Coordinates of C-alpha atoms in Angstrom, one line a residue:
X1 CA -57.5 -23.2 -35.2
X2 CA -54.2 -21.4 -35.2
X3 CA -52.5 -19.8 -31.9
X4 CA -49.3 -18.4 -31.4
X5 CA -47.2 -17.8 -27.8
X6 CA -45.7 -14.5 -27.6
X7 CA -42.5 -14.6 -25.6
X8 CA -40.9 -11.8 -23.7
X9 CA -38.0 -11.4 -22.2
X10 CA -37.5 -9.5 -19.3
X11 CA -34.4 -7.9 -17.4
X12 CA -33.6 -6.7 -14.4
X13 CA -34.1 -2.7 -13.6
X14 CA -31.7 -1.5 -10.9
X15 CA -33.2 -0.9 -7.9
X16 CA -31.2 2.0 -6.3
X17 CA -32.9 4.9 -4.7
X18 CA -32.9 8.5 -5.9
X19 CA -31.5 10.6 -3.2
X20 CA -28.5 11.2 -1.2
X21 CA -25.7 9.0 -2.3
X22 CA -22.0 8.8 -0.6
X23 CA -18.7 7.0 -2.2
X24 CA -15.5 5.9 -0.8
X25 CA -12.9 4.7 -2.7
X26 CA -9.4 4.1 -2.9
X27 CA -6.8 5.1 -5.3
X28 CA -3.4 4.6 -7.1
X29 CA -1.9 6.0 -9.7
X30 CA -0.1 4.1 -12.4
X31 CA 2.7 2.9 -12.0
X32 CA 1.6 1.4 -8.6
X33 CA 4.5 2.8 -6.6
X34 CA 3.9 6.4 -7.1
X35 CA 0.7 8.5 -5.5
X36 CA -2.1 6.3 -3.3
X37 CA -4.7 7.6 -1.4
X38 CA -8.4 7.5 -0.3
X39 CA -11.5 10.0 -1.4
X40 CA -14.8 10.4 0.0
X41 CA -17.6 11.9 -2.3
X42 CA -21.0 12.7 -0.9
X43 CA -23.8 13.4 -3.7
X44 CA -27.5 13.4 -4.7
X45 CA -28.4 11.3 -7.6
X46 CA -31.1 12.9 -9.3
X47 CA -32.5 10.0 -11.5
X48 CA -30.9 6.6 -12.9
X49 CA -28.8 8.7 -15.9
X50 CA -27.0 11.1 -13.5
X51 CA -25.5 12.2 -10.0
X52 CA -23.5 15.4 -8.6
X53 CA -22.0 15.8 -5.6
X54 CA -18.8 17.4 -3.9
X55 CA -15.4 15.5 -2.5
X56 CA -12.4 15.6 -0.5
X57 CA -9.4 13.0 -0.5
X58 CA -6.0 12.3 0.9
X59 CA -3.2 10.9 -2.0
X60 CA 0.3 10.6 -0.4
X61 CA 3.5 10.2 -2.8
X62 CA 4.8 7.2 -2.4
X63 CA 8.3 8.1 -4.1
X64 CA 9.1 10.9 -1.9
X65 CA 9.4 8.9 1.3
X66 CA 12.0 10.2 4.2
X67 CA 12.8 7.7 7.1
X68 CA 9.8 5.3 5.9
X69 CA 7.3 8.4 6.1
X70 CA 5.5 10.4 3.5
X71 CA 7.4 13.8 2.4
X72 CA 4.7 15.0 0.4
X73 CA 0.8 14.7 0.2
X74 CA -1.8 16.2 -1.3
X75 CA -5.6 17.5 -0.5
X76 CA -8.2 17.2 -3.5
X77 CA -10.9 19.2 -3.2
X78 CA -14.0 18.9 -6.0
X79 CA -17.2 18.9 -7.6
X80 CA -18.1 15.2 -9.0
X81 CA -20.8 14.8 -11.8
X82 CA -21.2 11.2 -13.4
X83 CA -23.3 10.4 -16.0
X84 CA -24.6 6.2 -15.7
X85 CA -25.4 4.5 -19.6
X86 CA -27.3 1.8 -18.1
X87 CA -30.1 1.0 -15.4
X88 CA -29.0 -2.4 -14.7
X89 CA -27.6 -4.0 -12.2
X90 CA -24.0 -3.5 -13.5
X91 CA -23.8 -0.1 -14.2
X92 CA -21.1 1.7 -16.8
X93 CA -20.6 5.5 -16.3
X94 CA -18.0 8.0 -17.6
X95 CA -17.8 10.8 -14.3
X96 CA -16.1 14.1 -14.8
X97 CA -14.5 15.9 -11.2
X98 CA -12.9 19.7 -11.2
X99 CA -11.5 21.4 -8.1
X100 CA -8.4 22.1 -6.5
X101 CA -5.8 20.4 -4.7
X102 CA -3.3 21.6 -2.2
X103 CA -0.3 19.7 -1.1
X104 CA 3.1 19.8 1.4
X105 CA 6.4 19.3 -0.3
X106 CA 9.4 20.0 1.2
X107 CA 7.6 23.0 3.0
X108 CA 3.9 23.5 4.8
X109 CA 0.8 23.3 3.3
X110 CA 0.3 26.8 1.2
X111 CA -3.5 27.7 0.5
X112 CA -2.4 31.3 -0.8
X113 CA 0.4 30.6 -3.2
X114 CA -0.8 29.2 -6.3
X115 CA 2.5 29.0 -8.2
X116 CA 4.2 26.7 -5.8
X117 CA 3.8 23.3 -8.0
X118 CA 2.4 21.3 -4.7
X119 CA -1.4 23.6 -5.5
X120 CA -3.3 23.4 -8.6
X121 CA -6.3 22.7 -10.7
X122 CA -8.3 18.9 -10.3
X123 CA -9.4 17.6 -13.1
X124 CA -10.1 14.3 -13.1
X125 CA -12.1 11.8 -15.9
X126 CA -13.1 8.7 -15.4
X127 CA -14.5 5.8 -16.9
X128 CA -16.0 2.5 -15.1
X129 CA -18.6 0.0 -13.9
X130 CA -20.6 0.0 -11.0
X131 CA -22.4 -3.2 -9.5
X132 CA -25.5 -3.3 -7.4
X133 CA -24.9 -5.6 -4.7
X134 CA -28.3 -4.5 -2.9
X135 CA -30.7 -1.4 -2.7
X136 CA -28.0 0.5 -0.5
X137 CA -24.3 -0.9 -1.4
X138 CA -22.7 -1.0 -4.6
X139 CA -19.5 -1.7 -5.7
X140 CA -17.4 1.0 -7.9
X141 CA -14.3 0.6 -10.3
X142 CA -13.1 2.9 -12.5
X143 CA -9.6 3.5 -14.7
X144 CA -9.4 7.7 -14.4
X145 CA -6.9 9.7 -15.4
X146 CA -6.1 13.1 -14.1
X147 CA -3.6 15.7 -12.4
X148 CA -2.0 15.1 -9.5
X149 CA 0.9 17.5 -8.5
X150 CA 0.0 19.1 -11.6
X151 CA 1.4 15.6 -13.8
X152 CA -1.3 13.7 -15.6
X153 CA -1.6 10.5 -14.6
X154 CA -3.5 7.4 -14.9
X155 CA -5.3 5.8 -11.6
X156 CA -7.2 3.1 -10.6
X157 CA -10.1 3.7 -8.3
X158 CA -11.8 0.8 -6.5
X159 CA -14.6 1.5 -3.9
X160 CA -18.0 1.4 -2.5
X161 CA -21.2 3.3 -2.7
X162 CA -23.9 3.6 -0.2

């Protein structure tokens, strides 16, 4: 009598809902002592492969201090599609965000004038991992790199999900 044992190997499947999804994360630019800030992205992710949602975030300049305070900030607005390549439990995507930004320099906040350098374009790609610490939290890293005060610049983004 001959038998033979078929072995299978399993793995984990992510178990994160479909549905609304919000991120907050924080960010610097490279080198660490010029731009740092906070964004807040609020989304739907449609299946395991993809998510789209809109954002808003606060990045001060850390080089243009007067008396200790900020001089000059800026206001991303955007539209935020990622795109995951795994359904694991750590998750590697590639995320793509275009907008606007608006910022104060020496002068106000100007929503009108688009050639003063402190307003301009987002665009902002990233690439990075994100692990699945339960069915609602995850954590989110990612190396971007993107235009802030109209410069291109590498960031590091490190947040949560929910």
């Amino acid at each position: 009598s001959v038998s033979a044992t078929k072995v299978t190997r399993t793995t984990k499947q992510s178990e994160t809902k479909y549905g609304f999804q919000q991120m907050i994360n924080l960010e610097v630019a490279l080198p660490l002592d010029t731009f740092a800030g906070i964004s807040y992205t609020a989304g739907y992710k449609f299946n395991h492969w993809f998510l789209g949602g809109l954002g808003v975030g606060f990045l001060g300049n850390l080089e243009r201090r007067v008396n200790q305070r900020l001089d000059s900030f800026y206001i991303p607005t955007y539209i935020h599609l990622r795109g995951y390549m795994s359904n694991k439990r750590w998750k590697p995507y590639a995320s793509l965000s275009f907008g606007a930004f608006w910022g104060k320099g020496n002068g106000e906040i100007d929503l009108v004038n688009w050639n003063n350098k402190h307003n301009g374009v987002l665009v902002d790609g990233a690439l990075g991992v994100e692990c699945e610490i339960n069915t609602t939290l995850r954590v989110d890293c990612a190396l971007s790199c993107g235009n802030i005060a109209n410069i291109f610049t590498p960031q590091l983004k490190v947040g949560f999900a929910f």
